[in-house]
XYZ file of C-alpha atoms in Angstrom:
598
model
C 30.707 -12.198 -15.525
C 28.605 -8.577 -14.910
C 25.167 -9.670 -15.652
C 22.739 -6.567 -15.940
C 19.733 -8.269 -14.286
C 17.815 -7.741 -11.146
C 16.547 -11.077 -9.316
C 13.572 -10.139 -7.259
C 12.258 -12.947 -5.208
C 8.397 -12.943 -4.634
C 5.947 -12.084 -7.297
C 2.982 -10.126 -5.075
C 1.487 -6.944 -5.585
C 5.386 -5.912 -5.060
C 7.634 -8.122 -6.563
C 5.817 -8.517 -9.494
C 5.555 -4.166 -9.701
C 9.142 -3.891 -9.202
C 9.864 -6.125 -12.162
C 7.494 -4.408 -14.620
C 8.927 -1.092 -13.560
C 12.143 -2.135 -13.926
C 11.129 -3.333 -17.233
C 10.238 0.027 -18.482
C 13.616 1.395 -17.225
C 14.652 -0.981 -19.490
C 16.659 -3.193 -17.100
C 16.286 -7.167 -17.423
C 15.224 -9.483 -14.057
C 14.462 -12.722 -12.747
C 11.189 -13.119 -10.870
C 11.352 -15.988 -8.696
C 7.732 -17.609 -7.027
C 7.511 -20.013 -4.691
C 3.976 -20.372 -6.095
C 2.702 -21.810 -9.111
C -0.529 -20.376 -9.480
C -1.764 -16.675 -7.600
C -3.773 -17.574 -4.100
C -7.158 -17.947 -4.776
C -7.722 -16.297 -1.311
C -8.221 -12.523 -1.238
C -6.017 -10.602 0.608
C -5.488 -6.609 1.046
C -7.741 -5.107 -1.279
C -7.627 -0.933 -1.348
C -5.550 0.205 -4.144
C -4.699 3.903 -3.421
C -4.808 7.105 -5.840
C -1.298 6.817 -5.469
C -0.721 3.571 -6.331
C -3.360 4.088 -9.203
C -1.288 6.711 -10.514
C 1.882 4.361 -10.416
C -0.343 1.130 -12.428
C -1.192 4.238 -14.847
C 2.050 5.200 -15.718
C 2.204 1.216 -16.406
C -0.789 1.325 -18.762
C -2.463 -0.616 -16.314
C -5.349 1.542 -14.592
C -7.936 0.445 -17.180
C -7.553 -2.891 -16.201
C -7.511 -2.413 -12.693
C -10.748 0.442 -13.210
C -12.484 -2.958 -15.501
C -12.023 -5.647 -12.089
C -12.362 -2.919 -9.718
C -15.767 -2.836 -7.324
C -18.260 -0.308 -8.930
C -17.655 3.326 -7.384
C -20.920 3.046 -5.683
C -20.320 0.290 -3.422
C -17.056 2.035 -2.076
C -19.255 4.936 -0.051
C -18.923 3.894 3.544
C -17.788 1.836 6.378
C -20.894 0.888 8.604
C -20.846 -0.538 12.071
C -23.902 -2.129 13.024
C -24.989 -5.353 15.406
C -25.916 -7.576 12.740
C -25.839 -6.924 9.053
C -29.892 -7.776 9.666
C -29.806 -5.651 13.130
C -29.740 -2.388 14.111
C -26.871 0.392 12.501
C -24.741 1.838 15.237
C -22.906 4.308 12.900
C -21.114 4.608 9.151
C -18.080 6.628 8.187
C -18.222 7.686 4.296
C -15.606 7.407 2.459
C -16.165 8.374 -0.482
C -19.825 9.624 -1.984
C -19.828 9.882 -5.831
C -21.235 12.854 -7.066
C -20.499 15.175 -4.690
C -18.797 18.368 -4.200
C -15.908 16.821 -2.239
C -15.856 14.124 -4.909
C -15.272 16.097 -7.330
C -12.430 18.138 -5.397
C -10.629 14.437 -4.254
C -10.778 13.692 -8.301
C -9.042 16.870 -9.452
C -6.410 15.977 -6.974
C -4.924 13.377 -9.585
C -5.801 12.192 -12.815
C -6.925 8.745 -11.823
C -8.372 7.945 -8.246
C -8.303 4.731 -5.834
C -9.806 1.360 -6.483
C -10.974 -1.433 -4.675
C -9.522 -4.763 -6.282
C -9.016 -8.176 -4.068
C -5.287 -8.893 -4.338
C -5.802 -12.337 -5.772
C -7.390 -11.068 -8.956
C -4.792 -7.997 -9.267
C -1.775 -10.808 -9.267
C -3.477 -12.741 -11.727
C -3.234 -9.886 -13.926
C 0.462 -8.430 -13.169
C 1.217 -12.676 -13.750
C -0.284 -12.111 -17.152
C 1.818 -8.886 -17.526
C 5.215 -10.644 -16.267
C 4.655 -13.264 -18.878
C 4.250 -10.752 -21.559
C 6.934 -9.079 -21.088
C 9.850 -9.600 -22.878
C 12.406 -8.349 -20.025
C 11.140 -10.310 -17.622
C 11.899 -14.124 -16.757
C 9.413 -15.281 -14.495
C 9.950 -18.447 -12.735
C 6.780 -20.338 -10.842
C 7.346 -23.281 -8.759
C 10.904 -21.809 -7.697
C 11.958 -21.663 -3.627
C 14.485 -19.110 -2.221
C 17.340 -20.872 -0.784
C 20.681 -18.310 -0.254
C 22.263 -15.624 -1.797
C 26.394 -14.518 -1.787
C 27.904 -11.252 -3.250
C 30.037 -11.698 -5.234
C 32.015 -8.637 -6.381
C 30.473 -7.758 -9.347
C 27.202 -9.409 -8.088
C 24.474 -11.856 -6.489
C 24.051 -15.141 -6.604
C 21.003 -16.092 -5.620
C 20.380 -20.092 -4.765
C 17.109 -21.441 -5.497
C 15.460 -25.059 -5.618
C 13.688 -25.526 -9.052
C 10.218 -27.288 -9.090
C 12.161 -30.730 -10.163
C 14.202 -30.204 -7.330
C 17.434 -29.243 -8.148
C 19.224 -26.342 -6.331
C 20.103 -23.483 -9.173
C 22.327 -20.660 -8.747
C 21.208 -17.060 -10.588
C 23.042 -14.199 -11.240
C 21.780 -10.533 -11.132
C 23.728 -7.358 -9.928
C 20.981 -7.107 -7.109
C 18.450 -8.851 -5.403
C 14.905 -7.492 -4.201
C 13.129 -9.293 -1.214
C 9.594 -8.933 -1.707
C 8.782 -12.496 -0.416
C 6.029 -11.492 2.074
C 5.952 -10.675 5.611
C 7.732 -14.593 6.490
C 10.271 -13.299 4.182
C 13.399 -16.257 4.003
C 15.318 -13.401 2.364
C 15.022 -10.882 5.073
C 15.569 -13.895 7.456
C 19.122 -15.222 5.651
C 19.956 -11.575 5.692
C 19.814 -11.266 9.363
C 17.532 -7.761 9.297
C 15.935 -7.301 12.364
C 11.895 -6.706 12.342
C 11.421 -5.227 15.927
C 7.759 -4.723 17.019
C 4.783 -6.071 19.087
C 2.197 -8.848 18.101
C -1.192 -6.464 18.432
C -4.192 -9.228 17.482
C -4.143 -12.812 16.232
C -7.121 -13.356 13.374
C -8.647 -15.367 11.623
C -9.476 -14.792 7.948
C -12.548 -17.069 6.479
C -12.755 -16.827 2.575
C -16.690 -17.049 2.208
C -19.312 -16.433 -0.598
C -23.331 -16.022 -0.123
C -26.102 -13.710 -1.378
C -26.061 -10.677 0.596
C -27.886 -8.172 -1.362
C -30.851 -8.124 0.428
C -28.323 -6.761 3.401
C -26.004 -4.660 0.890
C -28.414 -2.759 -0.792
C -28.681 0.041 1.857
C -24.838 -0.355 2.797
C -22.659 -0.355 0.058
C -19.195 -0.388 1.629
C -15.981 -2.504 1.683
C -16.227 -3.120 5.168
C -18.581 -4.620 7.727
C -17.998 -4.480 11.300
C -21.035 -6.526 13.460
C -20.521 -7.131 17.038
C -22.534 -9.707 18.783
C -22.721 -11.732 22.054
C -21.014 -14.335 20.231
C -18.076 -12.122 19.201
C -16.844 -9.644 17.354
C -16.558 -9.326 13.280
C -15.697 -7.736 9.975
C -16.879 -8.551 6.743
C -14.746 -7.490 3.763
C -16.583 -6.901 0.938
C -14.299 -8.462 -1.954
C -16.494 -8.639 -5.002
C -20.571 -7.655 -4.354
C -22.561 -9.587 -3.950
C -21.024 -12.719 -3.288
C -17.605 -13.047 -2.567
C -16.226 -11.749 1.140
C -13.657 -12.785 3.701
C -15.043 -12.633 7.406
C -11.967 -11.953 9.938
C -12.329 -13.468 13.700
C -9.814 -12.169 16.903
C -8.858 -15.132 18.370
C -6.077 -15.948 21.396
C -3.831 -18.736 20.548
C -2.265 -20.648 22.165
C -5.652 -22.036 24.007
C -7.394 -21.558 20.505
C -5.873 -22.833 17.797
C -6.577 -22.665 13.842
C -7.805 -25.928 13.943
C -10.409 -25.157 16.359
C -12.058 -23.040 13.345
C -14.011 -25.197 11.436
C -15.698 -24.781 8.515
C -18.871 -25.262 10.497
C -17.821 -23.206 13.285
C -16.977 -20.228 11.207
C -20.266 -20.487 8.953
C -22.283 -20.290 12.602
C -20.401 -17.221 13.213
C -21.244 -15.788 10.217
C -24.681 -16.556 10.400
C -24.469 -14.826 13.901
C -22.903 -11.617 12.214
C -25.839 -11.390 9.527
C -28.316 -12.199 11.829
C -29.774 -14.897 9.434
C -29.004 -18.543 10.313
C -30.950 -19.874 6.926
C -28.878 -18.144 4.653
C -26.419 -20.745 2.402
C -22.476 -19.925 3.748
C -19.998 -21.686 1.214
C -16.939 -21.712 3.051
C -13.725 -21.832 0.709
C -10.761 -21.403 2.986
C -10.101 -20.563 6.480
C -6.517 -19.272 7.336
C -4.613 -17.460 10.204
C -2.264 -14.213 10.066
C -0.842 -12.094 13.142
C -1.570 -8.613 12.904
C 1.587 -7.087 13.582
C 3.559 -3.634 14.083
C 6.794 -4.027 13.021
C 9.251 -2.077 10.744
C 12.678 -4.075 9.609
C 15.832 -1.802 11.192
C 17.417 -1.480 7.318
C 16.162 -1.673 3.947
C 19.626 -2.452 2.484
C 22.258 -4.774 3.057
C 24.602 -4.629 0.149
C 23.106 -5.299 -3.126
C 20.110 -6.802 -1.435
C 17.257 -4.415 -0.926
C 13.776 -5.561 0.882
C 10.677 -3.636 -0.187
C 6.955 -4.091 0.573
C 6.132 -6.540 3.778
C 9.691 -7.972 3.816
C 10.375 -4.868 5.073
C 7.415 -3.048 7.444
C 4.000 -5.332 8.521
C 1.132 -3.126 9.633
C -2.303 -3.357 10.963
C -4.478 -3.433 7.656
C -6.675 -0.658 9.715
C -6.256 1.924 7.026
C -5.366 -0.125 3.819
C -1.272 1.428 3.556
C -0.144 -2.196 3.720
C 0.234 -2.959 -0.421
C 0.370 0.048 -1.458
C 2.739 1.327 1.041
C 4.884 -1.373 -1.373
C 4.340 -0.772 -3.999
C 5.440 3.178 -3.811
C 8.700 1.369 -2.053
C 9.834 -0.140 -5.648
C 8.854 3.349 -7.812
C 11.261 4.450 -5.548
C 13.923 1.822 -5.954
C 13.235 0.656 -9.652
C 14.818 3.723 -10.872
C 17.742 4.197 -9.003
C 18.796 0.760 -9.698
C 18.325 1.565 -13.372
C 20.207 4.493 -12.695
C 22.665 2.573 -11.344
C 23.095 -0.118 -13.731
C 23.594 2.839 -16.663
C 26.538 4.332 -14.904
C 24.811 7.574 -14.831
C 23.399 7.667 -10.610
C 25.019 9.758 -8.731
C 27.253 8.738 -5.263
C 24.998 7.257 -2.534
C 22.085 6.981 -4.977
C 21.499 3.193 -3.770
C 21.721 4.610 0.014
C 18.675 7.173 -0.632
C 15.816 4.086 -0.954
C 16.477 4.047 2.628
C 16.962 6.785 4.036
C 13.210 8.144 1.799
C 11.051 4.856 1.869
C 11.916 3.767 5.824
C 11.309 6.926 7.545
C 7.562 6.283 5.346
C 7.240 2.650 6.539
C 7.173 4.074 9.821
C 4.983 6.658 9.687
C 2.885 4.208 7.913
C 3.206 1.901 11.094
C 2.200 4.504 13.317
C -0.367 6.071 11.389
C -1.747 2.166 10.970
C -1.651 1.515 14.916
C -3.546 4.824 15.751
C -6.511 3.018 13.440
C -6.686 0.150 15.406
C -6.143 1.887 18.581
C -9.083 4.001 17.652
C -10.887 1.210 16.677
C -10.417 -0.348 20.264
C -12.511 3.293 21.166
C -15.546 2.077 19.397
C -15.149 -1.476 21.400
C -14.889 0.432 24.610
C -18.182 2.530 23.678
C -20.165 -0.777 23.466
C -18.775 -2.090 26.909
C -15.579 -3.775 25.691
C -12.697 -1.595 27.424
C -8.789 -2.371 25.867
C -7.772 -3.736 29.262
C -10.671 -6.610 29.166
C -8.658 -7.310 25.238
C -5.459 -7.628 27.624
C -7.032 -9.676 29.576
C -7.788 -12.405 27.090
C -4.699 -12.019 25.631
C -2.878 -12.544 29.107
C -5.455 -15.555 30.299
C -4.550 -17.521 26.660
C -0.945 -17.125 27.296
C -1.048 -17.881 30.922
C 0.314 -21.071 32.801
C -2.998 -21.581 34.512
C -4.371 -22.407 31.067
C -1.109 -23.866 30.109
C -1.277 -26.472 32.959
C -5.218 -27.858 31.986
C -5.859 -30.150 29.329
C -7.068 -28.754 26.874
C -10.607 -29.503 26.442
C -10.902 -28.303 29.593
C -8.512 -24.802 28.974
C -10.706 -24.356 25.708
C -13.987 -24.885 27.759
C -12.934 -22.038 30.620
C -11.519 -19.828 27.793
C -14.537 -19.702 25.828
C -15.958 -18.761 29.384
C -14.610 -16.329 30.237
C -14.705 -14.467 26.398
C -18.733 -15.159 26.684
C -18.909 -13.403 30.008
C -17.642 -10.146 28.222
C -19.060 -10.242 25.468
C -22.269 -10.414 27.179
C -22.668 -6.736 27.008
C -23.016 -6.463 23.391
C -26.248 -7.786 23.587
C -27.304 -4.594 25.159
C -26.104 -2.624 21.913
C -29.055 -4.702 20.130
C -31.684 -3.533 22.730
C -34.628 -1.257 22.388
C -34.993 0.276 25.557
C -33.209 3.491 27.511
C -29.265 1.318 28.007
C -29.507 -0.081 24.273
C -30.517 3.686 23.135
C -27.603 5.116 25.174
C -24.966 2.359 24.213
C -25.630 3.148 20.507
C -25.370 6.926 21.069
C -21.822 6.679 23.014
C -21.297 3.930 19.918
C -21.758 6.225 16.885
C -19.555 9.008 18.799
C -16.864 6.503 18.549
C -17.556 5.904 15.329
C -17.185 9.126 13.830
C -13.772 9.497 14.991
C -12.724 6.805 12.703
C -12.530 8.074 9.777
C -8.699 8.568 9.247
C -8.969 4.739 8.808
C -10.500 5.291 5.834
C -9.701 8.874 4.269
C -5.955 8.868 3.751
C -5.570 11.159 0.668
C -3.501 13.482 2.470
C -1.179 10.407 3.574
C -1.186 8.922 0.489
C -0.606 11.635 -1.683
C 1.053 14.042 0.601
C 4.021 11.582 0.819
C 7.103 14.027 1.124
C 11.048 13.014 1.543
C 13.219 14.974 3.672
C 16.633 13.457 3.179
C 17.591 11.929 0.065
C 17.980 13.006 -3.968
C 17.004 16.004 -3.297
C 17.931 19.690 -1.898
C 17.065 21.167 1.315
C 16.409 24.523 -0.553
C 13.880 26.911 -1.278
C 11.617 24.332 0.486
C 7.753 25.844 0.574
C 7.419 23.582 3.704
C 3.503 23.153 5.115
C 1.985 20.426 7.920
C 0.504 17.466 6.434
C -3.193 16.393 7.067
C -3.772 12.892 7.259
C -7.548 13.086 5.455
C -6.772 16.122 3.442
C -4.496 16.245 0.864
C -3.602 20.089 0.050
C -1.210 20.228 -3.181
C 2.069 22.047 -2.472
C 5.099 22.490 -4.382
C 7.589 21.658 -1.819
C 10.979 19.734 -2.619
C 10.285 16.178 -1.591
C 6.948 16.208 -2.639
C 5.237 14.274 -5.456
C 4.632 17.189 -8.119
C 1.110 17.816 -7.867
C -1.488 16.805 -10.782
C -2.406 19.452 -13.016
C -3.492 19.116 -16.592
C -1.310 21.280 -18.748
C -1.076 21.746 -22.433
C 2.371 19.625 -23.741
C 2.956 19.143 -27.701
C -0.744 19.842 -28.570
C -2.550 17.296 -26.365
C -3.413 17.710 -22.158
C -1.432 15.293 -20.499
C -1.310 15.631 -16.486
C 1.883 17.090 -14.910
C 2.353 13.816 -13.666
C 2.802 12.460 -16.993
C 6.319 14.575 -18.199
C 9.032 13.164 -15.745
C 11.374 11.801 -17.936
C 13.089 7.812 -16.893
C 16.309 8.441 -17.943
C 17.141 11.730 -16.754
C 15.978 14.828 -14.078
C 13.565 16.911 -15.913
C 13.287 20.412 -15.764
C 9.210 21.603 -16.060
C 8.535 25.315 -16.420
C 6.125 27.321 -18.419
C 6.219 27.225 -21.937
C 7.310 30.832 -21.850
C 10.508 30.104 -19.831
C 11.413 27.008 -21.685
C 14.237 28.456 -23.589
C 16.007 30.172 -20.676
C 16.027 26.960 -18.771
C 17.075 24.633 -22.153
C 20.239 27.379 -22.872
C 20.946 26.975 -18.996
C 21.195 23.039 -19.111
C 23.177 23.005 -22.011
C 25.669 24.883 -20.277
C 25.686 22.607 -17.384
C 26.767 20.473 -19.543
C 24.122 17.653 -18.362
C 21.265 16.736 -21.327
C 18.630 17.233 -18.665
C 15.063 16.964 -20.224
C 13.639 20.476 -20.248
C 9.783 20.338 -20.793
C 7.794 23.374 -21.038
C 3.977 23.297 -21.189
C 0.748 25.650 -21.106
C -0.037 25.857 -17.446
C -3.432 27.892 -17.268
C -4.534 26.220 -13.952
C -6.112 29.118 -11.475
C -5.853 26.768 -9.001
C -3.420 26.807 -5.925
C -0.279 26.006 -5.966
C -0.152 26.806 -9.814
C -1.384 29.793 -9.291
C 0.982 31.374 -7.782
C 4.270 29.307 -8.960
C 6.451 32.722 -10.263
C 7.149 33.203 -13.903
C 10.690 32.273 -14.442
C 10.662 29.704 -11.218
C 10.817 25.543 -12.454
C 10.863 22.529 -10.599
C 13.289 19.568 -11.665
C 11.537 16.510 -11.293
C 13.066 12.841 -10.741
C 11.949 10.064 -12.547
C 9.297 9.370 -9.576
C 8.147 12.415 -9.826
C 8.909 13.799 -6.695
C 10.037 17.594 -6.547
C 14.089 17.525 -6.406
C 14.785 21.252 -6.474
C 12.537 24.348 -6.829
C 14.964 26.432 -9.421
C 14.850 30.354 -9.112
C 16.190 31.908 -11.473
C 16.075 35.507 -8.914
C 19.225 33.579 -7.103
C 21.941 33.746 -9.836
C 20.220 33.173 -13.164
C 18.925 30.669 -14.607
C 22.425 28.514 -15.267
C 23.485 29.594 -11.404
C 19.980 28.082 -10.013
C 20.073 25.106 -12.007
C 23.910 24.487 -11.268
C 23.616 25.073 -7.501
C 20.726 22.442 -7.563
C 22.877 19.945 -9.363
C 25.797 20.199 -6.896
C 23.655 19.825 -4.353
C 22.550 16.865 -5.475
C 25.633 15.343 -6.046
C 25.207 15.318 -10.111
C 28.963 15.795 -11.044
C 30.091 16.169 -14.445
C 31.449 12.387 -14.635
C 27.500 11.206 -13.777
C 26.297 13.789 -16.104
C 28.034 12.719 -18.626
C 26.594 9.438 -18.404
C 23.015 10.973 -18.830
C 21.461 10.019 -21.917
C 20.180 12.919 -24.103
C 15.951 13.574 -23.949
C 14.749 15.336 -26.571
């Protein structure tokens, strides 16, 4: 039997995106959960302008904007000792009110949001059950899957214990970076182990400490060790995260008492009441799986890339994987993609998980610069790492390998107590500090990354291309094929809807100015494809708008990324548009298959 579901296993940030996505493509799936209930713990917690943009065309961004931290208490990342001791330096990120404000808003027509990841599943769970496409099963445990020709079959265990096969024509793996799905599929996840943490899931009164430094992130380094506090939810809920070297320390070395005494070392306060909800341990990891695809299984989010959360790409990096894949499956399913369709999530998304990596690894590389300004060079990090590992330590009991470890970590971080000093070497330690610090702030300005995003092989052409370097920080809008279209609010049937807003799910749209609309709706009728054709009031005097030449269009996917830039000066306007659709492999047996858009 064809079923014309997709089974997605894992209901994160991801899994639980994909289905509602899918959902508005109009395709059925099956959202298996190993969990009954969202964690509690908080987990990533920067939701992009991207990623914004994506829960908007959702009709979720008010929701998000209602939980989301206040706008204020976003402004800056501060370094200091102690969050009672002396500041060594802040990076802002972003300051409301301000000129450059002002220009990052007009860059899209929502903007990012800080949201812990525990309370954002709570409400996509309330979504998924709401939804009327979407069969979401809690409680249920990934087992195998088998293609069948027509097919998956995917084997779960139910919570009563019974094993359960499900049909769906394909299968999404967005179980997590210990994904059993990626695992049974043999993919390969090549790349090095940078930092073993612990995460401590905390709440106390910090406002006398927050009111002067509203941020999501704390970093405090101490004699006793090194620290950031993650502001979840102001002004009581944070997680504190610890380096530590296993396998001479261990998660159970990491008491509840332990880790409130190092927090009470990082605020500088040892009178202030710690509650101490969880304490957990994660590997902070580089790592990128070799494919994306195996057959009708696809992975997406941290089934397939894990990277250092120094820069925030890690959920959202995921959840602009399925936008990508939700509609080509749809496509798919419809009869109306065109050949290789399937093949083009992974040849666009990968080549981004990668970048991502990279671009996540320089953060925490550059963080390792502000360690080195205080005294704590990379190689004495190596050194740890190699002295927990070693077979010196190995060899000792281990009261006695835990005693020499913590040692030898309290001889270097001795220094740090000269960074809390008041004479000449504490004055010069926080001037080389603050240097370092203001270097960092590509871990926290990604607009051009995030927004800039641009593929260069996949559903799209190779043609009149307008090209341009991407900035990390800076995100410069540029019509280039590839490219997310960029925001711009346009007149459209009497109301002001955002450019972002007109890609059609069904079909390639064709967007031009109202004036043009004609030419461009005689020359798709001649193709012979029902292409949307939407033409709209674009009196923006700002760049690249301004200059986009009468008669020129751009034919947007459902994703709204820039498939072709159509000119009508190179054959007319049926010649541009045809050229484009050969190019992109739209034949006249897919385009027959296109649905009409009015």
């Amino acid at each position: 039997m064809v079923t014309s579901r997709v089974v997605i296993v894992g209901a994160g940030p991801v899994g639980a995106t994909a289905a509602l996505l899918l959902a508005e493509h109009g395709i059925d799936s099956i959202v298996v959960e190993r969990r009954t209930h969202p964690s509690a713990d908080p987990a990533a917690h920067v939701l992009s302008t991207r990623t914004l943009e994506i829960f908007r065309g959702l009709g979720l961004e008010h929701d998000v904007r209602r939980l989301s931290s206040r706008v204020y208490e976003l402004r800056e990342a501060i370094y200091a000792t102690t969050l009672n001791g002396p500041e060594l330096g802040r990076v802002t990120i972003y300051e409301p009110d301000s000129a450059e404000a002002r220009s990052i808003d007009a860059l899209s027509p929502t903007r990012a949001a800080n949201l812990s990841q525990h309370i954002l599943v709570q409400l996509l769970w309330d979504r998924l059950d709401a939804c009327d496409r979407v069969e979401f099963r809690r409680g249920s445990t990934y087992q195998d899957r088998r293609e069948t020709p027509v097919g998956i079959d995917v084997r779960v265990t139910e919570p009563n214990g019974d094993d359960e096969w499900i049909e769906g024509r394909y299968l999404i793996a967005a179980d997590g970076a210990a994904s059993q799905v990626r695992s049974s599929c043999g993919f390969e996840m090549p790349g090095p182990v940078l930092q073993h943490v612990i995460s401590v899931h905390f709440s106390a009164d910090l406002r006398r400490y927050l009111w002067s430094r509203r941020g999501p992130v704390i970093f405090t380094f101490t004699p006793r060790g090194i620290g950031i506090t993650i502001v979840h939810s102001s002004p009581g809920e944070f997680v504190f995260q610890i380096p530590y070297f296993p396998p001479v320390q261990r998660l159970e070395d990491f008491t509840a008492d332990e880790c409130r005494r190092r927090i009470h070392d990082a605020l500088g306060d040892n009178t202030l009441p710690v509650d101490v909800y969880s304490v957990q341990s994660w590997a902070m990891t580089a790592q990128v799986a070799t494919h994306y695809r195996l057959g009708r299984t696809f992975l997406a989010g941290d089934a397939a890339h894990r990277f250092p959360p120094t820069g925030g790409l890690g959920l959202n990096t995921g959840v602009n994987d399925v936008h990508n894949l939700a509609w080509k499956l749809a496509w798919d399913m419809a009869g109306r993609a065109p050949t290789d369709l399937l093949d083009t999530y992974e040849s666009e998304r990968r080549p981004i998980g990668i970048t991502n990596t990279e671009h996540s690894v320089k953060n925490f590389e550059g963080l390792t610069e502000v360690f080195a300004a205080l005294g704590l060079p990379p190689s004495g990090m190596r050194a740890l790492q190699a002295l927990a590992g070693s077979r010196t330590m190995a060899a000792l009991p281990r009261p006695v390998s835990r005693k020499v470890f913590a040692g030898a970590m309290s001889a270097g971080l001795r220094v740090l107590a000269l960074a809390a000093s008041p004479g000449r070497a504490g004055r010069r330690i926080r001037r080389r500090a603050l240097a370092a610090i203001a270097s960092q702030s590509p871990n926290y300005r990604t607009w051009g990354l995030d927004l800039g995003v641009r593929y260069v092989r996949g559903i799209l052409t190779s043609s009149a291309d307008f090209g341009g370097a991407r900035d990390v920080e800076t995100y410069t809008p540029e019509i280039r094929v590839g490219g997310r279209v960029p925001h711009a609010w346009v007149g459209y049937r009497s109301e002001r809807v955002s450019t972002l807003d007109l890609a059609e799910r069904d079909t390639l749209t064709i967007l031009t100015r109202l004036r043009c609309e004609s030419s461009w709706r005689a020359a798709a009728a001649a193709t012979g494809c029902p292409l949307a054709v939407v033409g709209v009031d674009l009196a923006s005097r700002e760049e690249p708008w301004r200059s986009f030449v009468e008669g020129k269009a751009l034919l947007l996917r459902p994703d709204s990324h820039i498939a072709a830039v159509l000119d009508p000066s190179c054959g007319g306007y049926a010649g541009a548009l045809n050229m484009a659709l050969d190019e992109l492999g739209i034949r006249p047996s897919t385009r027959e298959c296109l649905e009409p858009t009015s």
